[in-house]
Amino acid sequence: MVDPRYIGVFHEVVRTGSYTAAARSLGYSQPAVSQQMRALERALGTPLFLRAGGGLELTEAGRILAGHADTVVEDLTAAANKITAVRELRRGSIRLCAFPSASATLVPSAVARITESHPELRIQLSEAEPPDSLEALRRGECDVALAFSYPETEESPGDDVTGDDITGTDVLDDPMVAVLQVAHPLAGRDSVELGELAGQRWIAGCPRCRDHFLRSCGSAGFEPDIAFTTDDNLAVQGLVAAGVGIALMPSLVLSFLRHPDVVGIRVEGLRPRRVTAYALWEQHRIPATALLLETFGRIGAETAADG
């Protein structure tokens, strides 16, 4: 294998016409240039220069290499410049996978902040609920996965896929609220205990949310009467507004989606779900990924301070 650095020195020797001039141009010593050219000749297995009339003359092999050296040096320089731009966040892309309510709330805030200070960065968004988003992270299909977990289930969002190679950045706690029809007798309350809703009919959400809901109801001493299940947050609110039942929903959802005929009431005694930004350990070394994780953490801290 030929060290690309040798090609750059060879190119400079050919351009300047001597080891001494190349050394002066590159800021090297003349012996260092001579050593690198001998190493290049050893790697290629043939001489590249002949000394003639007190100067250097290219051999046939040297002329062949010189014909390619310009392109090699240009390509390496272009690659180095692009890598520098990525390192300095002047170009590049970030692949983000997030759950829907985060895509509508946290993600726009993060993207706006990043693109304001780094307008050449591009963020690609895909959507998935945990643990699918964690599995996508493990497969290398995204750089950051924004996921949630429920403390009552005593598990992280994807214990089956997380490990020592994945780390999480805490974003925020997302409180749970009861979603009621505006005509519901409890609609005027500021808060409610989950046990007070034991006799109601319910609309249940996604599988992970539904598991948390069932565990919470069990802890409150009742088994809920589930009349309808759907993953669609807008459908949940429509069903509540129509009087089909009531629902338990994260506050993030109600912060951007609110049917005029429903209200959200804080549920006392329920611990919030935790929103976390996950990345592979090695991804933290990539400036764009580190920037996105830091931005989510800052947004979460500001949200907690405001709330």
PDB file of C-alpha atoms in Angstrom:
ATOM      1  CA  MET A   1       0.000   0.000   0.000  1.00  0.00           C
ATOM      2  CA  VAL A   2       1.174   3.511  -0.827  1.00  0.00           C
ATOM      3  CA  ASP A   3       0.943   6.151   1.896  1.00  0.00           C
ATOM      4  CA  PRO A   4      -1.112   9.022   0.374  1.00  0.00           C
ATOM      5  CA  ARG A   5       1.202  11.508   2.091  1.00  0.00           C
ATOM      6  CA  TYR A   6       4.052  10.272  -0.063  1.00  0.00           C
ATOM      7  CA  ILE A   7       2.013  11.062  -3.173  1.00  0.00           C
ATOM      8  CA  GLY A   8       1.618  14.651  -1.985  1.00  0.00           C
ATOM      9  CA  VAL A   9       5.357  15.001  -1.390  1.00  0.00           C
ATOM     10  CA  PHE A  10       6.112  13.354  -4.753  1.00  0.00           C
ATOM     11  CA  HIS A  11       3.740  15.803  -6.446  1.00  0.00           C
ATOM     12  CA  GLU A  12       5.580  18.714  -4.831  1.00  0.00           C
ATOM     13  CA  VAL A  13       9.004  17.343  -5.850  1.00  0.00           C
ATOM     14  CA  VAL A  14       7.836  17.071  -9.465  1.00  0.00           C
ATOM     15  CA  ARG A  15       6.292  20.554  -9.347  1.00  0.00           C
ATOM     16  CA  THR A  16       9.355  22.275  -7.846  1.00  0.00           C
ATOM     17  CA  GLY A  17      11.995  20.157  -9.570  1.00  0.00           C
ATOM     18  CA  SER A  18      14.082  19.146  -6.546  1.00  0.00           C
ATOM     19  CA  TYR A  19      13.989  17.622  -3.063  1.00  0.00           C
ATOM     20  CA  THR A  20      15.361  20.844  -1.589  1.00  0.00           C
ATOM     21  CA  ALA A  21      12.720  23.080  -3.203  1.00  0.00           C
ATOM     22  CA  ALA A  22       9.940  20.646  -2.251  1.00  0.00           C
ATOM     23  CA  ALA A  23      11.196  20.568   1.350  1.00  0.00           C
ATOM     24  CA  ARG A  24      11.203  24.367   1.492  1.00  0.00           C
ATOM     25  CA  SER A  25       7.667  24.526   0.042  1.00  0.00           C
ATOM     26  CA  LEU A  26       6.298  21.890   2.433  1.00  0.00           C
ATOM     27  CA  GLY A  27       8.175  23.055   5.509  1.00  0.00           C
ATOM     28  CA  TYR A  28      10.059  19.750   5.770  1.00  0.00           C
ATOM     29  CA  SER A  29      13.764  19.050   5.991  1.00  0.00           C
ATOM     30  CA  GLN A  30      15.497  17.898   2.815  1.00  0.00           C
ATOM     31  CA  PRO A  31      16.448  14.513   4.373  1.00  0.00           C
ATOM     32  CA  ALA A  32      12.786  13.951   5.334  1.00  0.00           C
ATOM     33  CA  VAL A  33      11.714  14.449   1.715  1.00  0.00           C
ATOM     34  CA  SER A  34      14.462  12.103   0.513  1.00  0.00           C
ATOM     35  CA  GLN A  35      13.398   9.434   3.028  1.00  0.00           C
ATOM     36  CA  GLN A  36       9.759   9.644   1.961  1.00  0.00           C
ATOM     37  CA  MET A  37      10.668   9.350  -1.731  1.00  0.00           C
ATOM     38  CA  ARG A  38      12.819   6.292  -1.012  1.00  0.00           C
ATOM     39  CA  ALA A  39       9.922   4.792   0.950  1.00  0.00           C
ATOM     40  CA  LEU A  40       7.579   5.489  -1.981  1.00  0.00           C
ATOM     41  CA  GLU A  41       9.987   3.804  -4.399  1.00  0.00           C
ATOM     42  CA  ARG A  42      10.224   0.781  -2.090  1.00  0.00           C
ATOM     43  CA  ALA A  43       6.434   0.555  -1.876  1.00  0.00           C
ATOM     44  CA  LEU A  44       6.130   0.669  -5.683  1.00  0.00           C
ATOM     45  CA  GLY A  45       9.134  -1.568  -6.258  1.00  0.00           C
ATOM     46  CA  THR A  46      10.782   0.675  -8.838  1.00  0.00           C
ATOM     47  CA  PRO A  47      12.785   3.928  -9.048  1.00  0.00           C
ATOM     48  CA  LEU A  48      10.859   7.118  -9.741  1.00  0.00           C
ATOM     49  CA  PHE A  49      13.746   9.569 -10.179  1.00  0.00           C
ATOM     50  CA  LEU A  50      17.108   9.595 -11.899  1.00  0.00           C
ATOM     51  CA  ARG A  51      19.790  12.188 -11.179  1.00  0.00           C
ATOM     52  CA  ALA A  52      20.852  13.807 -14.443  1.00  0.00           C
ATOM     53  CA  GLY A  53      22.899  16.968 -14.993  1.00  0.00           C
ATOM     54  CA  GLY A  54      22.697  17.914 -11.335  1.00  0.00           C
ATOM     55  CA  GLY A  55      18.904  17.692 -11.306  1.00  0.00           C
ATOM     56  CA  LEU A  56      16.123  15.111 -11.131  1.00  0.00           C
ATOM     57  CA  GLU A  57      14.640  13.304 -14.074  1.00  0.00           C
ATOM     58  CA  LEU A  58      11.546  11.133 -13.884  1.00  0.00           C
ATOM     59  CA  THR A  59      11.779   7.487 -14.837  1.00  0.00           C
ATOM     60  CA  GLU A  60       8.988   5.964 -16.929  1.00  0.00           C
ATOM     61  CA  ALA A  61       7.330   4.806 -13.720  1.00  0.00           C
ATOM     62  CA  GLY A  62       7.775   8.300 -12.324  1.00  0.00           C
ATOM     63  CA  ARG A  63       6.106   9.840 -15.363  1.00  0.00           C
ATOM     64  CA  ILE A  64       3.167   7.446 -14.997  1.00  0.00           C
ATOM     65  CA  LEU A  65       2.747   8.335 -11.318  1.00  0.00           C
ATOM     66  CA  ALA A  66       3.099  12.039 -12.074  1.00  0.00           C
ATOM     67  CA  GLY A  67       0.217  11.733 -14.528  1.00  0.00           C
ATOM     68  CA  HIS A  68      -2.027  10.543 -11.710  1.00  0.00           C
ATOM     69  CA  ALA A  69      -0.575  12.533  -8.819  1.00  0.00           C
ATOM     70  CA  ASP A  70      -2.442  15.751  -9.670  1.00  0.00           C
ATOM     71  CA  THR A  71      -5.790  13.982  -9.486  1.00  0.00           C
ATOM     72  CA  VAL A  72      -4.875  12.111  -6.292  1.00  0.00           C
ATOM     73  CA  VAL A  73      -3.749  15.297  -4.552  1.00  0.00           C
ATOM     74  CA  GLU A  74      -6.829  17.209  -5.721  1.00  0.00           C
ATOM     75  CA  ASP A  75      -9.149  14.437  -4.554  1.00  0.00           C
ATOM     76  CA  LEU A  76      -7.433  14.154  -1.168  1.00  0.00           C
ATOM     77  CA  THR A  77      -7.532  17.925  -0.729  1.00  0.00           C
ATOM     78  CA  ALA A  78     -11.223  18.040  -1.645  1.00  0.00           C
ATOM     79  CA  ALA A  79     -11.972  15.188   0.760  1.00  0.00           C
ATOM     80  CA  ALA A  80     -10.019  16.903   3.550  1.00  0.00           C
ATOM     81  CA  ASN A  81     -11.894  20.166   2.965  1.00  0.00           C
ATOM     82  CA  LYS A  82     -15.261  18.379   3.099  1.00  0.00           C
ATOM     83  CA  ILE A  83     -14.296  16.543   6.269  1.00  0.00           C
ATOM     84  CA  THR A  84     -13.238  19.831   7.840  1.00  0.00           C
ATOM     85  CA  ALA A  85     -16.632  21.299   6.910  1.00  0.00           C
ATOM     86  CA  VAL A  86     -18.388  18.353   8.568  1.00  0.00           C
ATOM     87  CA  ARG A  87     -16.213  18.678  11.670  1.00  0.00           C
ATOM     88  CA  GLU A  88     -16.931  22.395  11.882  1.00  0.00           C
ATOM     89  CA  LEU A  89     -20.682  21.835  11.284  1.00  0.00           C
ATOM     90  CA  ARG A  90     -20.631  23.758   8.009  1.00  0.00           C
ATOM     91  CA  ARG A  91     -22.120  20.796   6.145  1.00  0.00           C
ATOM     92  CA  GLY A  92     -23.454  17.322   6.839  1.00  0.00           C
ATOM     93  CA  SER A  93     -26.651  15.528   7.788  1.00  0.00           C
ATOM     94  CA  ILE A  94     -28.234  13.982  10.864  1.00  0.00           C
ATOM     95  CA  ARG A  95     -30.724  11.104  10.725  1.00  0.00           C
ATOM     96  CA  LEU A  96     -33.291  11.360  13.514  1.00  0.00           C
ATOM     97  CA  CYS A  97     -35.977   8.835  14.416  1.00  0.00           C
ATOM     98  CA  ALA A  98     -38.705  10.095  16.778  1.00  0.00           C
ATOM     99  CA  PHE A  99     -42.150   9.111  18.039  1.00  0.00           C
ATOM    100  CA  PRO A 100     -45.053  11.142  16.573  1.00  0.00           C
ATOM    101  CA  SER A 101     -45.832  13.523  19.442  1.00  0.00           C
ATOM    102  CA  ALA A 102     -42.127  14.399  19.741  1.00  0.00           C
ATOM    103  CA  SER A 103     -41.964  14.943  15.974  1.00  0.00           C
ATOM    104  CA  ALA A 104     -44.678  17.581  16.348  1.00  0.00           C
ATOM    105  CA  THR A 105     -43.222  19.334  19.414  1.00  0.00           C
ATOM    106  CA  LEU A 106     -39.595  18.737  20.406  1.00  0.00           C
ATOM    107  CA  VAL A 107     -38.215  18.083  16.931  1.00  0.00           C
ATOM    108  CA  PRO A 108     -39.346  21.387  15.328  1.00  0.00           C
ATOM    109  CA  SER A 109     -37.783  23.343  18.203  1.00  0.00           C
ATOM    110  CA  ALA A 110     -34.502  21.457  17.891  1.00  0.00           C
ATOM    111  CA  VAL A 111     -34.371  21.750  14.101  1.00  0.00           C
ATOM    112  CA  ALA A 112     -35.098  25.488  14.228  1.00  0.00           C
ATOM    113  CA  ARG A 113     -32.265  26.100  16.702  1.00  0.00           C
ATOM    114  CA  ILE A 114     -29.746  24.002  14.799  1.00  0.00           C
ATOM    115  CA  THR A 115     -30.519  25.400  11.356  1.00  0.00           C
ATOM    116  CA  GLU A 116     -30.405  28.965  12.688  1.00  0.00           C
ATOM    117  CA  SER A 117     -26.797  28.565  13.805  1.00  0.00           C
ATOM    118  CA  HIS A 118     -25.739  25.916  11.255  1.00  0.00           C
ATOM    119  CA  PRO A 119     -27.865  26.516   8.132  1.00  0.00           C
ATOM    120  CA  GLU A 120     -25.973  23.989   5.988  1.00  0.00           C
ATOM    121  CA  LEU A 121     -26.793  21.045   8.255  1.00  0.00           C
ATOM    122  CA  ARG A 122     -29.620  18.816   7.040  1.00  0.00           C
ATOM    123  CA  ILE A 123     -31.806  16.793   9.403  1.00  0.00           C
ATOM    124  CA  GLN A 124     -33.653  13.754   8.064  1.00  0.00           C
ATOM    125  CA  LEU A 125     -36.659  12.673  10.151  1.00  0.00           C
ATOM    126  CA  SER A 126     -38.313   9.284  10.316  1.00  0.00           C
ATOM    127  CA  GLU A 127     -40.985   8.184  12.795  1.00  0.00           C
ATOM    128  CA  ALA A 128     -41.208   5.097  14.969  1.00  0.00           C
ATOM    129  CA  GLU A 129     -42.413   4.226  18.446  1.00  0.00           C
ATOM    130  CA  PRO A 130     -40.001   2.571  20.885  1.00  0.00           C
ATOM    131  CA  PRO A 131     -38.614  -0.059  20.850  1.00  0.00           C
ATOM    132  CA  ASP A 132     -38.662   0.080  17.025  1.00  0.00           C
ATOM    133  CA  SER A 133     -36.728   3.364  17.072  1.00  0.00           C
ATOM    134  CA  LEU A 134     -34.017   1.795  19.258  1.00  0.00           C
ATOM    135  CA  GLU A 135     -33.780  -1.147  16.892  1.00  0.00           C
ATOM    136  CA  ALA A 136     -33.354   1.295  13.980  1.00  0.00           C
ATOM    137  CA  LEU A 137     -30.530   2.974  15.914  1.00  0.00           C
ATOM    138  CA  ARG A 138     -28.815  -0.357  16.497  1.00  0.00           C
ATOM    139  CA  ARG A 139     -29.120  -1.243  12.788  1.00  0.00           C
ATOM    140  CA  GLY A 140     -27.484   2.056  11.824  1.00  0.00           C
ATOM    141  CA  GLU A 141     -30.623   3.448  10.170  1.00  0.00           C
ATOM    142  CA  CYS A 142     -30.548   6.629  12.257  1.00  0.00           C
ATOM    143  CA  ASP A 143     -28.000   8.613  14.262  1.00  0.00           C
ATOM    144  CA  VAL A 144     -30.300   9.657  17.122  1.00  0.00           C
ATOM    145  CA  ALA A 145     -33.468   7.991  18.394  1.00  0.00           C
ATOM    146  CA  LEU A 146     -35.915  10.047  20.444  1.00  0.00           C
ATOM    147  CA  ALA A 147     -37.904   7.591  22.580  1.00  0.00           C
ATOM    148  CA  PHE A 148     -39.998   7.420  25.730  1.00  0.00           C
ATOM    149  CA  SER A 149     -40.327   5.045  28.670  1.00  0.00           C
ATOM    150  CA  TYR A 150     -42.745   4.587  31.555  1.00  0.00           C
ATOM    151  CA  PRO A 151     -41.272   4.183  35.059  1.00  0.00           C
ATOM    152  CA  GLU A 152     -44.174   2.005  36.211  1.00  0.00           C
ATOM    153  CA  THR A 153     -43.128  -0.693  33.758  1.00  0.00           C
ATOM    154  CA  GLU A 154     -39.615  -0.714  35.279  1.00  0.00           C
ATOM    155  CA  GLU A 155     -38.046  -1.014  31.856  1.00  0.00           C
ATOM    156  CA  SER A 156     -36.227   1.207  29.399  1.00  0.00           C
ATOM    157  CA  PRO A 157     -37.589   1.688  25.867  1.00  0.00           C
ATOM    158  CA  GLY A 158     -35.976  -1.361  24.383  1.00  0.00           C
ATOM    159  CA  ASP A 159     -34.214  -3.393  27.073  1.00  0.00           C
ATOM    160  CA  ASP A 160     -34.031  -6.057  24.411  1.00  0.00           C
ATOM    161  CA  VAL A 161     -31.968  -3.810  22.111  1.00  0.00           C
ATOM    162  CA  THR A 162     -30.066  -1.394  24.368  1.00  0.00           C
ATOM    163  CA  GLY A 163     -26.636  -2.228  25.744  1.00  0.00           C
ATOM    164  CA  ASP A 164     -23.261  -0.820  26.647  1.00  0.00           C
ATOM    165  CA  ASP A 165     -22.936   0.641  23.146  1.00  0.00           C
ATOM    166  CA  ILE A 166     -26.047   2.859  23.467  1.00  0.00           C
ATOM    167  CA  THR A 167     -26.342   5.839  25.786  1.00  0.00           C
ATOM    168  CA  GLY A 168     -29.229   8.170  26.568  1.00  0.00           C
ATOM    169  CA  THR A 169     -29.497  11.921  27.098  1.00  0.00           C
ATOM    170  CA  ASP A 170     -32.446  12.865  29.325  1.00  0.00           C
ATOM    171  CA  VAL A 171     -34.766  15.351  27.644  1.00  0.00           C
ATOM    172  CA  LEU A 172     -37.859  15.834  29.799  1.00  0.00           C
ATOM    173  CA  ASP A 173     -40.611  14.264  31.892  1.00  0.00           C
ATOM    174  CA  ASP A 174     -43.976  14.189  30.114  1.00  0.00           C
ATOM    175  CA  PRO A 175     -46.896  14.164  32.602  1.00  0.00           C
ATOM    176  CA  MET A 176     -50.018  12.109  31.910  1.00  0.00           C
ATOM    177  CA  VAL A 177     -53.445  13.748  31.702  1.00  0.00           C
ATOM    178  CA  ALA A 178     -56.982  12.403  31.546  1.00  0.00           C
ATOM    179  CA  VAL A 179     -58.764  13.514  28.371  1.00  0.00           C
ATOM    180  CA  LEU A 180     -62.479  14.109  28.947  1.00  0.00           C
ATOM    181  CA  GLN A 181     -65.414  15.412  26.949  1.00  0.00           C
ATOM    182  CA  VAL A 182     -66.119  19.049  27.889  1.00  0.00           C
ATOM    183  CA  ALA A 183     -69.565  17.970  29.122  1.00  0.00           C
ATOM    184  CA  HIS A 184     -68.101  15.325  31.443  1.00  0.00           C
ATOM    185  CA  PRO A 185     -68.975  15.888  35.132  1.00  0.00           C
ATOM    186  CA  LEU A 186     -65.264  16.033  36.050  1.00  0.00           C
ATOM    187  CA  ALA A 187     -64.291  18.372  33.219  1.00  0.00           C
ATOM    188  CA  GLY A 188     -64.120  21.415  35.483  1.00  0.00           C
ATOM    189  CA  ARG A 189     -61.582  19.876  37.854  1.00  0.00           C
ATOM    190  CA  ASP A 190     -57.893  20.873  37.887  1.00  0.00           C
ATOM    191  CA  SER A 191     -56.809  17.334  38.726  1.00  0.00           C
ATOM    192  CA  VAL A 192     -58.212  13.909  39.435  1.00  0.00           C
ATOM    193  CA  GLU A 193     -57.111  10.648  41.033  1.00  0.00           C
ATOM    194  CA  LEU A 194     -56.999   7.727  38.608  1.00  0.00           C
ATOM    195  CA  GLY A 195     -59.191   5.676  40.956  1.00  0.00           C
ATOM    196  CA  GLU A 196     -61.992   8.249  40.551  1.00  0.00           C
ATOM    197  CA  LEU A 197     -62.245   7.200  36.891  1.00  0.00           C
ATOM    198  CA  ALA A 198     -62.684   3.491  37.607  1.00  0.00           C
ATOM    199  CA  GLY A 199     -66.251   3.293  36.310  1.00  0.00           C
ATOM    200  CA  GLN A 200     -65.562   4.991  32.976  1.00  0.00           C
ATOM    201  CA  ARG A 201     -65.259   3.529  29.485  1.00  0.00           C
ATOM    202  CA  TRP A 202     -61.803   4.042  28.018  1.00  0.00           C
ATOM    203  CA  ILE A 203     -60.033   4.563  24.713  1.00  0.00           C
ATOM    204  CA  ALA A 204     -56.553   2.989  24.773  1.00  0.00           C
ATOM    205  CA  GLY A 205     -53.547   3.982  22.684  1.00  0.00           C
ATOM    206  CA  CYS A 206     -50.354   2.386  21.340  1.00  0.00           C
ATOM    207  CA  PRO A 207     -49.191  -0.985  22.761  1.00  0.00           C
ATOM    208  CA  ARG A 208     -46.521   0.513  25.051  1.00  0.00           C
ATOM    209  CA  CYS A 209     -48.896   3.238  26.273  1.00  0.00           C
ATOM    210  CA  ARG A 210     -51.659   0.653  26.704  1.00  0.00           C
ATOM    211  CA  ASP A 211     -49.400  -1.564  28.829  1.00  0.00           C
ATOM    212  CA  HIS A 212     -48.574   1.417  31.049  1.00  0.00           C
ATOM    213  CA  PHE A 213     -52.277   2.299  31.245  1.00  0.00           C
ATOM    214  CA  LEU A 214     -53.302  -1.212  32.324  1.00  0.00           C
ATOM    215  CA  ARG A 215     -50.565  -1.375  34.966  1.00  0.00           C
ATOM    216  CA  SER A 216     -51.562   2.035  36.324  1.00  0.00           C
ATOM    217  CA  CYS A 217     -55.222   1.063  36.557  1.00  0.00           C
ATOM    218  CA  GLY A 218     -54.240  -2.170  38.287  1.00  0.00           C
ATOM    219  CA  SER A 219     -52.240  -0.204  40.840  1.00  0.00           C
ATOM    220  CA  ALA A 220     -55.285   2.042  41.354  1.00  0.00           C
ATOM    221  CA  GLY A 221     -57.409  -1.038  42.105  1.00  0.00           C
ATOM    222  CA  PHE A 222     -59.528  -1.496  38.990  1.00  0.00           C
ATOM    223  CA  GLU A 223     -59.579  -3.100  35.555  1.00  0.00           C
ATOM    224  CA  PRO A 224     -60.510  -0.563  32.873  1.00  0.00           C
ATOM    225  CA  ASP A 225     -63.411  -1.075  30.475  1.00  0.00           C
ATOM    226  CA  ILE A 226     -61.658  -0.461  27.134  1.00  0.00           C
ATOM    227  CA  ALA A 227     -64.228   0.408  24.494  1.00  0.00           C
ATOM    228  CA  PHE A 228     -61.821   1.289  21.653  1.00  0.00           C
ATOM    229  CA  THR A 229     -58.097   1.148  20.836  1.00  0.00           C
ATOM    230  CA  THR A 230     -56.179   3.265  18.328  1.00  0.00           C
ATOM    231  CA  ASP A 231     -52.662   4.591  17.822  1.00  0.00           C
ATOM    232  CA  ASP A 232     -54.018   7.798  16.259  1.00  0.00           C
ATOM    233  CA  ASN A 233     -53.977  10.662  18.788  1.00  0.00           C
ATOM    234  CA  LEU A 234     -56.396  12.717  16.725  1.00  0.00           C
ATOM    235  CA  ALA A 235     -58.807   9.770  16.590  1.00  0.00           C
ATOM    236  CA  VAL A 236     -58.547   9.372  20.367  1.00  0.00           C
ATOM    237  CA  GLN A 237     -59.642  12.967  20.893  1.00  0.00           C
ATOM    238  CA  GLY A 238     -62.419  12.616  18.340  1.00  0.00           C
ATOM    239  CA  LEU A 239     -63.759   9.548  20.112  1.00  0.00           C
ATOM    240  CA  VAL A 240     -63.599  11.322  23.482  1.00  0.00           C
ATOM    241  CA  ALA A 241     -65.399  14.350  22.012  1.00  0.00           C
ATOM    242  CA  ALA A 242     -68.104  12.033  20.646  1.00  0.00           C
ATOM    243  CA  GLY A 243     -68.684  10.549  24.095  1.00  0.00           C
ATOM    244  CA  VAL A 244     -67.332   7.075  23.284  1.00  0.00           C
ATOM    245  CA  GLY A 245     -65.077   7.125  26.336  1.00  0.00           C
ATOM    246  CA  ILE A 246     -62.222   8.911  28.082  1.00  0.00           C
ATOM    247  CA  ALA A 247     -58.480   8.491  27.615  1.00  0.00           C
ATOM    248  CA  LEU A 248     -55.120   8.792  29.326  1.00  0.00           C
ATOM    249  CA  MET A 249     -52.718  10.801  27.190  1.00  0.00           C
ATOM    250  CA  PRO A 250     -49.233  12.396  27.545  1.00  0.00           C
ATOM    251  CA  SER A 251     -49.155  16.178  27.888  1.00  0.00           C
ATOM    252  CA  LEU A 252     -46.973  16.515  24.786  1.00  0.00           C
ATOM    253  CA  VAL A 253     -49.886  15.358  22.652  1.00  0.00           C
ATOM    254  CA  LEU A 254     -52.281  17.944  24.069  1.00  0.00           C
ATOM    255  CA  SER A 255     -49.678  20.684  23.656  1.00  0.00           C
ATOM    256  CA  PHE A 256     -50.060  20.600  19.882  1.00  0.00           C
ATOM    257  CA  LEU A 257     -53.336  18.735  19.329  1.00  0.00           C
ATOM    258  CA  ARG A 258     -56.509  19.772  21.134  1.00  0.00           C
ATOM    259  CA  HIS A 259     -60.044  19.005  19.978  1.00  0.00           C
ATOM    260  CA  PRO A 260     -62.353  21.897  20.910  1.00  0.00           C
ATOM    261  CA  ASP A 261     -64.746  19.531  22.661  1.00  0.00           C
ATOM    262  CA  VAL A 262     -62.219  17.866  24.993  1.00  0.00           C
ATOM    263  CA  VAL A 263     -60.254  18.963  28.064  1.00  0.00           C
ATOM    264  CA  GLY A 264     -57.124  17.595  29.706  1.00  0.00           C
ATOM    265  CA  ILE A 265     -56.952  17.161  33.482  1.00  0.00           C
ATOM    266  CA  ARG A 266     -53.826  16.321  35.447  1.00  0.00           C
ATOM    267  CA  VAL A 267     -53.895  12.826  36.964  1.00  0.00           C
ATOM    268  CA  GLU A 268     -52.473  12.797  40.491  1.00  0.00           C
ATOM    269  CA  GLY A 269     -50.200   9.967  41.586  1.00  0.00           C
ATOM    270  CA  LEU A 270     -49.028   8.935  38.116  1.00  0.00           C
ATOM    271  CA  ARG A 271     -45.330   9.349  37.408  1.00  0.00           C
ATOM    272  CA  PRO A 272     -44.610  10.980  34.026  1.00  0.00           C
ATOM    273  CA  ARG A 273     -43.151   9.177  31.076  1.00  0.00           C
ATOM    274  CA  ARG A 274     -39.492   9.924  30.424  1.00  0.00           C
ATOM    275  CA  VAL A 275     -38.399  11.252  27.020  1.00  0.00           C
ATOM    276  CA  THR A 276     -34.780  10.417  26.159  1.00  0.00           C
ATOM    277  CA  ALA A 277     -32.518  10.963  23.148  1.00  0.00           C
ATOM    278  CA  TYR A 278     -30.428   7.869  22.422  1.00  0.00           C
ATOM    279  CA  ALA A 279     -27.261   7.441  20.352  1.00  0.00           C
ATOM    280  CA  LEU A 280     -24.471   4.917  19.999  1.00  0.00           C
ATOM    281  CA  TRP A 281     -21.501   5.732  22.231  1.00  0.00           C
ATOM    282  CA  GLU A 282     -19.252   6.169  19.214  1.00  0.00           C
ATOM    283  CA  GLN A 283     -21.739   8.610  17.641  1.00  0.00           C
ATOM    284  CA  HIS A 284     -21.023  11.103  20.426  1.00  0.00           C
ATOM    285  CA  ARG A 285     -17.679  11.771  18.725  1.00  0.00           C
ATOM    286  CA  ILE A 286     -19.481  13.042  15.614  1.00  0.00           C
ATOM    287  CA  PRO A 287     -20.055  16.815  15.985  1.00  0.00           C
ATOM    288  CA  ALA A 288     -23.497  16.919  14.332  1.00  0.00           C
ATOM    289  CA  THR A 289     -24.842  14.094  16.506  1.00  0.00           C
ATOM    290  CA  ALA A 290     -23.387  15.646  19.654  1.00  0.00           C
ATOM    291  CA  LEU A 291     -24.999  18.965  18.699  1.00  0.00           C
ATOM    292  CA  LEU A 292     -28.453  17.388  18.303  1.00  0.00           C
ATOM    293  CA  LEU A 293     -28.205  15.567  21.644  1.00  0.00           C
ATOM    294  CA  GLU A 294     -27.061  18.759  23.361  1.00  0.00           C
ATOM    295  CA  THR A 295     -29.924  20.711  21.774  1.00  0.00           C
ATOM    296  CA  PHE A 296     -32.547  18.226  22.968  1.00  0.00           C
ATOM    297  CA  GLY A 297     -31.050  18.323  26.464  1.00  0.00           C
ATOM    298  CA  ARG A 298     -31.147  22.126  26.490  1.00  0.00           C
ATOM    299  CA  ILE A 299     -34.776  22.198  25.300  1.00  0.00           C
ATOM    300  CA  GLY A 300     -35.724  19.755  28.049  1.00  0.00           C
ATOM    301  CA  ALA A 301     -33.965  21.812  30.723  1.00  0.00           C
ATOM    302  CA  GLU A 302     -35.689  24.983  29.572  1.00  0.00           C
ATOM    303  CA  THR A 303     -39.075  23.215  29.524  1.00  0.00           C
ATOM    304  CA  ALA A 304     -38.558  21.999  33.086  1.00  0.00           C
ATOM    305  CA  ALA A 305     -37.547  25.495  34.203  1.00  0.00           C
ATOM    306  CA  ASP A 306     -40.674  26.993  32.629  1.00  0.00           C
ATOM    307  CA  GLY A 307     -43.005  24.408  33.964  1.00  0.00           C
TER     308      GLY A 307
END
